[in-house]
CSV table of C-alpha atoms and ligand atoms in Angstrom, one decimal:
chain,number,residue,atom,x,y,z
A,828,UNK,CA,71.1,110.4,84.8
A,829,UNK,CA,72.6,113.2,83.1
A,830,UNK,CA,75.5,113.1,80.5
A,831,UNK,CA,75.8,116.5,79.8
A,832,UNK,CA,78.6,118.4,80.8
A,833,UNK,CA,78.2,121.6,82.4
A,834,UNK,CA,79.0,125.1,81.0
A,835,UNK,CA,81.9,125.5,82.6
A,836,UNK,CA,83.5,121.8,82.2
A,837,UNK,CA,83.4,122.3,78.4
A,838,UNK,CA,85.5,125.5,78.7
A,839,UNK,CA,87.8,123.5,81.3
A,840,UNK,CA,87.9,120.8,78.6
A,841,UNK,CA,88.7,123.3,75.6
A,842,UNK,CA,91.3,125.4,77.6
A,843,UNK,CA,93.1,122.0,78.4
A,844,UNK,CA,92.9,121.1,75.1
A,845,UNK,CA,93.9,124.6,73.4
A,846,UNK,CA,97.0,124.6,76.0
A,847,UNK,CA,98.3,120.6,75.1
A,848,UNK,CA,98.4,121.4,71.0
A,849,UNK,CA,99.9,124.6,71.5
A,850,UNK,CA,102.1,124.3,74.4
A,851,UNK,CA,102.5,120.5,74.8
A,852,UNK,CA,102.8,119.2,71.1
A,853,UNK,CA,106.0,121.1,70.2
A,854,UNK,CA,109.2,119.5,71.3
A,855,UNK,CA,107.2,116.5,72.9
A,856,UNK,CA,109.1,114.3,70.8
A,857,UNK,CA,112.6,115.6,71.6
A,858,UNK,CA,111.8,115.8,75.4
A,859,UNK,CA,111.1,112.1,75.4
A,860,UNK,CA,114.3,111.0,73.2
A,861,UNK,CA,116.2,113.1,76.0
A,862,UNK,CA,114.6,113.0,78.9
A,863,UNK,CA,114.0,116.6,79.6
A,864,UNK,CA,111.8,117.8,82.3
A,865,UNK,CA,108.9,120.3,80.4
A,866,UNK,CA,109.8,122.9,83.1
A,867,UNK,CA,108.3,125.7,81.5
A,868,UNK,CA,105.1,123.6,80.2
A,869,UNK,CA,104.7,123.3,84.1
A,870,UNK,CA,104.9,126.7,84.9
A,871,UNK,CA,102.3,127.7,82.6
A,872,UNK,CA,100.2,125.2,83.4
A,873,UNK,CA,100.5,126.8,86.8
A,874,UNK,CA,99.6,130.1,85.4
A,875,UNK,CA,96.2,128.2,84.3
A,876,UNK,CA,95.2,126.8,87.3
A,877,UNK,CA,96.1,123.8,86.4
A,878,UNK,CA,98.2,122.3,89.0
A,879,UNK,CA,95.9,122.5,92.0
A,880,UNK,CA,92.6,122.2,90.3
A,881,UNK,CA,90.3,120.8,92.9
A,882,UNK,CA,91.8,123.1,95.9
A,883,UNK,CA,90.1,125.6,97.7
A,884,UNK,CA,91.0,129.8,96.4
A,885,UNK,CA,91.3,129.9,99.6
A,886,UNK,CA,94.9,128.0,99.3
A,887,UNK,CA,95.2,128.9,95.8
A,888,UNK,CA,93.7,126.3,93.7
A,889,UNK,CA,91.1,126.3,91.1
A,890,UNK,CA,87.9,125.0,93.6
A,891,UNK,CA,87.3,122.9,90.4
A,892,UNK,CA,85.6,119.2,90.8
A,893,UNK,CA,87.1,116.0,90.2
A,894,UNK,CA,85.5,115.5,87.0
A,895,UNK,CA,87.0,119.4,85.6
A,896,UNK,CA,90.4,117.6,87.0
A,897,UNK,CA,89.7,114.3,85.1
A,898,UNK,CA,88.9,116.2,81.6
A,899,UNK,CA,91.7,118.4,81.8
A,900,UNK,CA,94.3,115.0,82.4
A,901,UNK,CA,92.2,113.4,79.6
A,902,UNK,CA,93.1,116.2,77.7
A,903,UNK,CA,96.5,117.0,78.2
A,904,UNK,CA,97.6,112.7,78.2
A,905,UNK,CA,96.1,112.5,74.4
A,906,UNK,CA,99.2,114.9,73.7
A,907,UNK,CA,101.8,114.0,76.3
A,908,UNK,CA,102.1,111.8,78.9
A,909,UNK,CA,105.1,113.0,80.6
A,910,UNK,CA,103.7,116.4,81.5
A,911,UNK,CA,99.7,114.8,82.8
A,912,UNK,CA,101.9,112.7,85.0
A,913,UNK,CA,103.6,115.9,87.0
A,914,UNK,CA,99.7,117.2,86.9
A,915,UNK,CA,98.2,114.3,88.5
A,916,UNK,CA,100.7,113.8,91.1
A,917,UNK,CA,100.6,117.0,92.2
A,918,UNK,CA,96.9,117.7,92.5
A,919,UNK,CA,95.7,114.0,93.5
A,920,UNK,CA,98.2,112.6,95.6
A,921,UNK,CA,99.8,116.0,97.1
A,922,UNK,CA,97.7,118.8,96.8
A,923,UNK,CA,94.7,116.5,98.0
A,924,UNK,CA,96.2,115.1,101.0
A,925,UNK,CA,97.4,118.8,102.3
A,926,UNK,CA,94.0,119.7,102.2
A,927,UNK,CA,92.6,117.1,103.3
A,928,UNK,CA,94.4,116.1,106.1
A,929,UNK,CA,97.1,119.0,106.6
A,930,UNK,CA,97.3,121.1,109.5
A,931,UNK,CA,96.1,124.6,108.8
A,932,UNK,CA,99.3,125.7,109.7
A,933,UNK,CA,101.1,122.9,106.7
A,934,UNK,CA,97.9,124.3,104.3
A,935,UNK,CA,99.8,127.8,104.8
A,936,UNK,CA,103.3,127.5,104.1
A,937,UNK,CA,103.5,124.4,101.8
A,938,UNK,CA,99.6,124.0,100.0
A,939,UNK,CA,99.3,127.6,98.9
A,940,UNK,CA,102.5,127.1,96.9
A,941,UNK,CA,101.8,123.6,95.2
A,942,UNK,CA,98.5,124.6,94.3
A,943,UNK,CA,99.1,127.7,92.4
A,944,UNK,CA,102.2,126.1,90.5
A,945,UNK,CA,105.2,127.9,92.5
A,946,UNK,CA,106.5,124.9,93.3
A,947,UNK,CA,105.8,121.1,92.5
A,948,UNK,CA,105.9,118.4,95.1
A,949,UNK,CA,105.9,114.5,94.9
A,950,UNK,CA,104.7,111.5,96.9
A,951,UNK,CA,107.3,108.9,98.3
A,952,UNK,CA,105.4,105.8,99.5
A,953,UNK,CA,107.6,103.1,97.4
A,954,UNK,CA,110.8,101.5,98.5
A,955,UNK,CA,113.3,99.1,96.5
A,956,UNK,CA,111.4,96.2,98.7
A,957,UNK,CA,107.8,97.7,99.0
A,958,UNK,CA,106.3,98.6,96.2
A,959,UNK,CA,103.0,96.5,96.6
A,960,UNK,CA,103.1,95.5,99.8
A,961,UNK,CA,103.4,98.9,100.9
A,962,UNK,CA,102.8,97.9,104.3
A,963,UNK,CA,106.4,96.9,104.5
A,964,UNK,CA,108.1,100.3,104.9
A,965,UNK,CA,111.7,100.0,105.7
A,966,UNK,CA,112.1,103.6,105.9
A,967,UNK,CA,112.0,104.9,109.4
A,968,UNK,CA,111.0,108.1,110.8
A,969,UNK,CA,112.4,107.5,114.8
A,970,UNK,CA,110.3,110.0,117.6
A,971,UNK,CA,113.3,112.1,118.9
A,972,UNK,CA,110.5,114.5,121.0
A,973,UNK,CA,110.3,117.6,119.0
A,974,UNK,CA,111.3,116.1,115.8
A,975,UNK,CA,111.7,113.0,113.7
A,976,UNK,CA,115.0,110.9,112.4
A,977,UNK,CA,114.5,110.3,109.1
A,978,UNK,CA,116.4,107.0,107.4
A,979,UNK,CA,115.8,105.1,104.1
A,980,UNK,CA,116.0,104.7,100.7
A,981,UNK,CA,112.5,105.6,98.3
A,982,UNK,CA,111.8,104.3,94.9
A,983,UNK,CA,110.4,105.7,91.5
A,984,UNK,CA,109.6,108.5,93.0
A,985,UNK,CA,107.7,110.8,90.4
A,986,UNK,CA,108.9,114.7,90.6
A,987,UNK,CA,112.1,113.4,92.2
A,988,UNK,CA,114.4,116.1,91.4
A,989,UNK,CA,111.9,118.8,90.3
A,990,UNK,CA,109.9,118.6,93.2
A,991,UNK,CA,110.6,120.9,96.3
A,992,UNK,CA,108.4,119.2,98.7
A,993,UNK,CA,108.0,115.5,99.2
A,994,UNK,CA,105.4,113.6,101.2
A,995,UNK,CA,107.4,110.9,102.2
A,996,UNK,CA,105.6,107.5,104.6
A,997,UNK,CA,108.0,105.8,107.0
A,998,UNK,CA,107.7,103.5,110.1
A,999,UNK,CA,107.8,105.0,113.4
A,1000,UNK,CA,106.6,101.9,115.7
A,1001,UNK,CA,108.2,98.9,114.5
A,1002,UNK,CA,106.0,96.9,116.7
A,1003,UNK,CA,102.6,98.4,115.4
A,1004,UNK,CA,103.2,97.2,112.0
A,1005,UNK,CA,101.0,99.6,109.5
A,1006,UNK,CA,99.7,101.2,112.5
A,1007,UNK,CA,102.6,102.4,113.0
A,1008,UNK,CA,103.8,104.3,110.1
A,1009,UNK,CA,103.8,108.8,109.4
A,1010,UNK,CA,104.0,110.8,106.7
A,1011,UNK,CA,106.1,113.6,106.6
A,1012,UNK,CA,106.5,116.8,105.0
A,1013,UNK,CA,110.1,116.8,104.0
A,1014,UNK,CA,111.5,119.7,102.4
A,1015,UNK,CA,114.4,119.8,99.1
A,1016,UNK,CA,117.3,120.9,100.9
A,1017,UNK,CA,116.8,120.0,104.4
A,1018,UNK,CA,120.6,118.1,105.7
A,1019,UNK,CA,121.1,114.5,105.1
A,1020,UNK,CA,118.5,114.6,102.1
A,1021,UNK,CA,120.2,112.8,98.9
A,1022,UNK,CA,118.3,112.7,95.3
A,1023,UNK,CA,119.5,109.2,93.5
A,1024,UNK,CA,120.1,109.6,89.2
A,1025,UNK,CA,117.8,109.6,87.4
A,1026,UNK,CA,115.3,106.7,86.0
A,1027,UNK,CA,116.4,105.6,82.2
A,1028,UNK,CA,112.7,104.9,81.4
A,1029,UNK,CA,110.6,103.1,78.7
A,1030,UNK,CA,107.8,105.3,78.6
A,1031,UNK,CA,106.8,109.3,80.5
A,1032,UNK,CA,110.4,109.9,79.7
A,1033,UNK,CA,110.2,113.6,80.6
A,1034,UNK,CA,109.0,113.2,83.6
A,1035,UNK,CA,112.1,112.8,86.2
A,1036,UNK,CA,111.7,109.7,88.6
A,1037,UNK,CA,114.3,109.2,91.1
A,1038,UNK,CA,114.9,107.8,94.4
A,1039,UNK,CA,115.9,109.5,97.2
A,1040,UNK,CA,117.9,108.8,100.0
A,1041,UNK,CA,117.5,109.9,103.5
A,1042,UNK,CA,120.7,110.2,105.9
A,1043,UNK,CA,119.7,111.0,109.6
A,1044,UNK,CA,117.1,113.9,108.2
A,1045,UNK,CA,115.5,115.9,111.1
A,1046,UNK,CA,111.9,116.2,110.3
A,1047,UNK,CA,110.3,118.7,113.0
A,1048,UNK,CA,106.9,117.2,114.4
A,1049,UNK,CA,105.1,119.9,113.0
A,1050,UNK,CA,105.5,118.2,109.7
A,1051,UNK,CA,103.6,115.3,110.7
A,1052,UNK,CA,100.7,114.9,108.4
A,1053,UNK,CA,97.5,113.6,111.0
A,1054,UNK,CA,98.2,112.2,114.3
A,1055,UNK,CA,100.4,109.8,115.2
A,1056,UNK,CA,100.2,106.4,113.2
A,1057,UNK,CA,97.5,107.6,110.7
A,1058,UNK,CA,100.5,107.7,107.8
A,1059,UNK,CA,99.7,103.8,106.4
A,1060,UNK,CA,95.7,105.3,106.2
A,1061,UNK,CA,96.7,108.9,104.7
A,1062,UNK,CA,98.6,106.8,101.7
A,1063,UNK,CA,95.8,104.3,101.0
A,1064,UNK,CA,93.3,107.6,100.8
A,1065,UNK,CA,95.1,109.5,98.9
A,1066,UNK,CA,96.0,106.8,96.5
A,1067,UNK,CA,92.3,105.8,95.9
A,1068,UNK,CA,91.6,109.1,94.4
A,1069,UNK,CA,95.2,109.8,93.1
A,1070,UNK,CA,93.8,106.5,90.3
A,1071,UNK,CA,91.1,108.5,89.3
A,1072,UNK,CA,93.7,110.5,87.6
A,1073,UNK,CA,95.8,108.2,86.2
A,1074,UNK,CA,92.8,106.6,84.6
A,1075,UNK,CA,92.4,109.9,83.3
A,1076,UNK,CA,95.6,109.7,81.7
A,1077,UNK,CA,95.6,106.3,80.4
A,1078,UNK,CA,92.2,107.2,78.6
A,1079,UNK,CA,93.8,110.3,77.6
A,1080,UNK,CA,96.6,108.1,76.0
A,1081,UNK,CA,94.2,105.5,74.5
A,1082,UNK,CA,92.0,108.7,73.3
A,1083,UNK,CA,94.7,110.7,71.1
A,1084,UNK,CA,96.3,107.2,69.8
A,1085,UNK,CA,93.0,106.5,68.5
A,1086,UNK,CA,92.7,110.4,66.7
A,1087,UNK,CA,95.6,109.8,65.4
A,1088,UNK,CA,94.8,106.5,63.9
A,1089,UNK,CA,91.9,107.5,63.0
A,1090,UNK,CA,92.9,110.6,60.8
A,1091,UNK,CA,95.7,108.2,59.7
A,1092,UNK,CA,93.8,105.7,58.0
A,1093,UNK,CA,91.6,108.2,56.0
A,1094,UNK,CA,94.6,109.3,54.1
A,1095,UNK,CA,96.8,106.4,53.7
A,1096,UNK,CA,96.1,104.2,50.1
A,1097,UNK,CA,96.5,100.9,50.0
A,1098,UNK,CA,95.3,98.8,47.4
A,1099,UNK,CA,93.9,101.3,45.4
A,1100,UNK,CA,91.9,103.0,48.6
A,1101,UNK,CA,92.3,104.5,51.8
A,1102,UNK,CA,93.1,102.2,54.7
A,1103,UNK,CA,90.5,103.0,56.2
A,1104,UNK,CA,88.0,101.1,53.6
A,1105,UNK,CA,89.7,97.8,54.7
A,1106,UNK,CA,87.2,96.3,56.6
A,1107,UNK,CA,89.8,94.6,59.1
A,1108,UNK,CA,90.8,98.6,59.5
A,1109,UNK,CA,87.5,99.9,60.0
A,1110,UNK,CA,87.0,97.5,62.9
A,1111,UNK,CA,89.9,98.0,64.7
A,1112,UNK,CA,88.4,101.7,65.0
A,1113,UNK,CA,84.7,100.3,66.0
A,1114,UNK,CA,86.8,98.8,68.8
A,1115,UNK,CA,89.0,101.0,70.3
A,1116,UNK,CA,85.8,103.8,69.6
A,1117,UNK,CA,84.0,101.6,71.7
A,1118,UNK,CA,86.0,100.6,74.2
A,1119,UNK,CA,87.9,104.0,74.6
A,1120,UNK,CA,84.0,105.8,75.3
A,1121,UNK,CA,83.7,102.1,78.0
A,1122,UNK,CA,86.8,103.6,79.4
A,1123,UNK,CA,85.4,106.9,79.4
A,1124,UNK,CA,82.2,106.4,81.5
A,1125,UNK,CA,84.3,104.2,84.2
A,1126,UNK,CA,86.6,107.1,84.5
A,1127,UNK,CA,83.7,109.5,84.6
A,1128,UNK,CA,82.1,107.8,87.2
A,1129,UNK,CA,84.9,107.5,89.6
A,1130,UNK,CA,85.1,111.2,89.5
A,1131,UNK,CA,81.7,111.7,90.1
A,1132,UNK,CA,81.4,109.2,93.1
A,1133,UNK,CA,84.6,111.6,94.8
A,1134,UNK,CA,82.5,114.7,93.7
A,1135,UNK,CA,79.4,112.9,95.5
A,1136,UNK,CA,81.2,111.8,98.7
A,1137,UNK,CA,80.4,108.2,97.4
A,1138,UNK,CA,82.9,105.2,98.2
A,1139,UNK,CA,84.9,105.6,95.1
A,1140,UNK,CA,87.9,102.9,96.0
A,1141,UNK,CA,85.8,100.0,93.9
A,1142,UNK,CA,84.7,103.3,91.0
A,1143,UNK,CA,88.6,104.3,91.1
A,1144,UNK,CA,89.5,101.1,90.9
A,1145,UNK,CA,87.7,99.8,87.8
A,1146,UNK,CA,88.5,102.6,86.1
A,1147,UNK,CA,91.8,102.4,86.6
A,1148,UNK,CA,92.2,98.5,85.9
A,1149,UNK,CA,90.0,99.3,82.6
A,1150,UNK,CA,91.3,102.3,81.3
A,1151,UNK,CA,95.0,101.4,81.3
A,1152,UNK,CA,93.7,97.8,79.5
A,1153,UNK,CA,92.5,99.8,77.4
A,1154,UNK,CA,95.2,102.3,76.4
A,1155,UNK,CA,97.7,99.3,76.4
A,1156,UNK,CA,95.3,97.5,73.9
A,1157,UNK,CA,94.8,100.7,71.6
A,1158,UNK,CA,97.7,102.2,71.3
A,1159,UNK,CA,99.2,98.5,69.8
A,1160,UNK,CA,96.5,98.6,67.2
A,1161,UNK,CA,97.2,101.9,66.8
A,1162,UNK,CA,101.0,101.0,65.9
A,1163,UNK,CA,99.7,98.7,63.6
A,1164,UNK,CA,97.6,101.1,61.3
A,1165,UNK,CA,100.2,103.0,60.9
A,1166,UNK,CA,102.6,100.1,59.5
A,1167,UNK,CA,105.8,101.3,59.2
A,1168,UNK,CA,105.4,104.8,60.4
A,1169,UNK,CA,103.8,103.5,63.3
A,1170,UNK,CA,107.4,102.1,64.6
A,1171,UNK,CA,109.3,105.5,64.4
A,1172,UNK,CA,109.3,108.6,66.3
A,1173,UNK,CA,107.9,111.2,63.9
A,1174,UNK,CA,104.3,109.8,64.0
A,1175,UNK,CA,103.9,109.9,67.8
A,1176,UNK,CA,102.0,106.2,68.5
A,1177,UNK,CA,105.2,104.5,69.0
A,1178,UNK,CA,105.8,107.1,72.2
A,1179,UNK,CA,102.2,106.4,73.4
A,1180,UNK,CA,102.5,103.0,73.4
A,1181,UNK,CA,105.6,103.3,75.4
A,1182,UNK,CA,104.1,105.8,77.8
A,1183,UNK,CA,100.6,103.1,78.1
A,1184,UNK,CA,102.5,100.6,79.8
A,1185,UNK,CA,103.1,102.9,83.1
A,1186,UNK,CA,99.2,103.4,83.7
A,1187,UNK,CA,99.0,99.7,84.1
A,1188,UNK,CA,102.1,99.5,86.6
A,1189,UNK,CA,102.1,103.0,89.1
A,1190,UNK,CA,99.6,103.6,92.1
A,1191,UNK,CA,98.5,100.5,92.2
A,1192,UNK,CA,99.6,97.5,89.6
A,1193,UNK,CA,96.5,95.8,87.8
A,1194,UNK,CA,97.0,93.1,89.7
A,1195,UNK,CA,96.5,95.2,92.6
A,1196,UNK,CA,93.2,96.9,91.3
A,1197,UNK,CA,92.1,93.4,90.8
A,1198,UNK,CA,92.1,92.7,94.7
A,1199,UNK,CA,91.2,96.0,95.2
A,1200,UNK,CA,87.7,95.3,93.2
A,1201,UNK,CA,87.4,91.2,94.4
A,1202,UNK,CA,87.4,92.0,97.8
A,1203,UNK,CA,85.3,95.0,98.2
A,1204,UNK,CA,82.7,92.9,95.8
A,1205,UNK,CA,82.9,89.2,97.8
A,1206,UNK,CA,82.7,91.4,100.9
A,1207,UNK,CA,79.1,92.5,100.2
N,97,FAD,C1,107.7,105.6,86.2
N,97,FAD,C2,107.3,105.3,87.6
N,97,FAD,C3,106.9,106.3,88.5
N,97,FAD,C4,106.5,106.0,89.8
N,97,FAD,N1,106.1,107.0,90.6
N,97,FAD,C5,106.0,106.8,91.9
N,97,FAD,C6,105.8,107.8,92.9
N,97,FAD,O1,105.7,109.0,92.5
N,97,FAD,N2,105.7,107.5,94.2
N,97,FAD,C7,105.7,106.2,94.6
N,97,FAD,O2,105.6,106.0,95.9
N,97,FAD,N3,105.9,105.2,93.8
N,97,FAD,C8,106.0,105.4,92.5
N,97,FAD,N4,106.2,104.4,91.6
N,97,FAD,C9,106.3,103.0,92.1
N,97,FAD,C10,105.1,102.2,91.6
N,97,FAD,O3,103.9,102.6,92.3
N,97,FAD,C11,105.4,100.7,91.9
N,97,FAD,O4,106.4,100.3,90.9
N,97,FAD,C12,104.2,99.8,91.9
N,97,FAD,O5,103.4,100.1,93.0
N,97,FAD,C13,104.6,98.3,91.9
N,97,FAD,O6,105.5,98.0,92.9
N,97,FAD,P1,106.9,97.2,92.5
N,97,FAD,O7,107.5,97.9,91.3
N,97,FAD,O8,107.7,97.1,93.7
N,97,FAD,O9,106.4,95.8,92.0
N,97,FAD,P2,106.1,94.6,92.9
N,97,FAD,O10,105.2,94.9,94.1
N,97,FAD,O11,107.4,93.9,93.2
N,97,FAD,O12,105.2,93.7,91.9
N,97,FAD,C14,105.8,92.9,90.9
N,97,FAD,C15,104.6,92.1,90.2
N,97,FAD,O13,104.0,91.2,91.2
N,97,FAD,C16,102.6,91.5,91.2
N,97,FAD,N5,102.1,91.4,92.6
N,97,FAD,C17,102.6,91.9,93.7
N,97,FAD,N6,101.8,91.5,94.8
N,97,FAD,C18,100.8,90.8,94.3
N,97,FAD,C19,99.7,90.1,94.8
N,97,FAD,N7,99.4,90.1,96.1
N,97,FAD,N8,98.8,89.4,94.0
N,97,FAD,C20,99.1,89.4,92.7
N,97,FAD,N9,100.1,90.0,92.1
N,97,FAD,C21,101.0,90.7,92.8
N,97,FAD,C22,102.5,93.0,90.7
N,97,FAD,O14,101.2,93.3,90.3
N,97,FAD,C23,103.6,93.0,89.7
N,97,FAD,O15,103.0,92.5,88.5
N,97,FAD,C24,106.5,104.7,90.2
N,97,FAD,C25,107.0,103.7,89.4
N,97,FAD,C26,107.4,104.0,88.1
N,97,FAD,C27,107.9,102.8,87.2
């Protein structure tokens, strides 16, 4: 077993790190009390490589591993939230399943773009009545020969507006049930395609979630991801690695409300000392230290299972399940050292705790992750 990261992760991890305190921290505050989109945070984190980190040069990505990915959203979610969230959907869930399962043809004219940060896309697999039970897609995608018909209505879709190309799941054979459903390749821009208002949200304010609504869309075959029926299959894949990144980002979250606390309560006097020599202070750290570096190796090892070609649904899973537990849990005791400044905006933990709650609720509830791990363990 070997804990030691390798030359080059520690300069992944530094550059990441570098980038969120001097690109990320100033104006995070105000784009969360307004909602605004960190457009030019995105394009530099282009620039870097950083939005299609584990793709192939080839299709211009960073041919980084999973675990370079997962320290870089670890990184960038201690500082903001908003911006890891555009990160991780657009290298996990979109830039992955181009390359993955894309024709070369699709790895050509849309992955070469995504990867290098030209343009950003999103994922569209929830609806107003599947968001769970993702098997019931009301969306339909109807086989017209050469092309598709594209009708329905997504949900909280991440990258809503910003994004210029959306892989979106619908049912094509009603009759086949999951078997039955495609993803498409659906472009920003393409007739009958509608983008709802946008989400007035608790927490990842500046990132834009919308839904979108599709009128009669013609979706030519070539924008088919896989063959015919293998959409329910491509979502489910993609997902199980798409939650090693946002257990990247809820450790992130549970990782820089903890620094924070942490420098907090060595300056704050109370009672004639610093906070942090109140014993029921010191061992609110010992915990969150302790479950944050718990978090840490589940999240680790996910990555490295995908880097291995292990099974990494159960890894993912956990890690997910534990991570955003934890960053929910730290992030309130994280509030509470810092008293009063804890509840207002300058200080930054009441924003985190906000922006925990999501990791515990997107790509899979907790409840979710929970069958996810019961089965594949009662199965063996
Ligand atoms: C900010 C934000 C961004 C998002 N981004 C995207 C995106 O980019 N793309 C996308 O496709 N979706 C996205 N989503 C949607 C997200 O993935 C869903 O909200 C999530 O999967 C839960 O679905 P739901 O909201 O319909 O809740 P429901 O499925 O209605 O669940 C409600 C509650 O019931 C529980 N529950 C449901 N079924 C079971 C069961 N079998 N056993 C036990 N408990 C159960 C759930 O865990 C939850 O607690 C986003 C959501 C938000 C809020």
């Amino acid at each position: 077993m070997n804990f030691t990261l390798t030359e080059e992760q520690e300069m992944i991890r530094q550059a990441a790190r570098d980038f969120a305190h001097t690109e990320l921290l100033p104006g995070v505050i105000e784009r969360d009390e307004t909602q605004q989109f960190p457009s030019e945070q995105v394009k530099k984190m282009g620039e870097l490589g950083f939005m299609g980190m584990m793709v192939d040069p080839e299709y211009g990505g960073s041919g980084l591993d999973t675990l370079s990915y997962v320290l870089t959203m670890e990184e960038l979610s201690k500082v903001d939230a908003s911006s890891s969230v555009i990160v991780s959907v657009n290298n996990s869930l979109v830039c992955w399943g181009l390359e993955t399962f894309g024709s070369e043809e699709q790895k050509e004219k849309y992955l070469k773009k995504l990867a290098s940060g030209e343009i950003i896309g999103a994922f569209c697999l929830s609806e107003p009545e599947a968001g769970s039970d993702a098997t019931s897609q009301k969306t339909t995608a109807i086989d017209k020969g050469d092309h598709y018909v594209l009708n329905g209505t997504k949900n909280w879709i991440t990258n809503g507006s910003s994004a210029s190309v959306y892989l979106v799941i619908a049912q094509t054979h009603i009759e086949k049930g999951y078997k039955g459903i495609n993803a498409l390749i659906v472009e920003k821009g393409m007739p009958g395609f509608e983008i709802g208002p946008k989400e007035n949200k608790l927490g990842i304010r500046g990132s834009d979630t919308h839904s979108l609504i599709f009128n009669d869309v013609k979706i030519p075959k070539e924008n088919r991801i896989g063959g015919d029926g293998f959409g329910f299959k491509f979502a489910m894949k993609t997902l199980a690695g798409g939650r090693i990144g946002i257990a990247a980002q809820a450790l992130g979250i549970a990782a820089g409300a903890y620094e924070l606390a942490k420098n907090y309560s060595k300056e704050r006097r109370a009672f004639g000392t610093e906070i942090s020599n109140h014993q029921a202070i010191a061992f609110k750290l010992a915990d969150m230290h302790t479950q944050i570096e718990a978090a840490r190796y589940l999240v680790y090892k996910a990555a490295w299972d995908k880097d291995q070609d292990n099974d990494y649904d159960i890894s993912g899973a956990m890690a997910k399940l534990y991570a955003s537990q934890v960053a929910m849990e730290t992030t309130v005791e994280a509030v509470q050292i810092f008293g009063g400044n804890g509840f207002v905006k300058e200080y930054h933990v009441e924003r985190m705790m906000r922006d925990a709650k999501i990791t515990q609720i997107y790509e899979g509830t907790s409840e979710i992750q929970k069958i996810v791990i019961s089965r594949s363990i009662l199965k063996k």
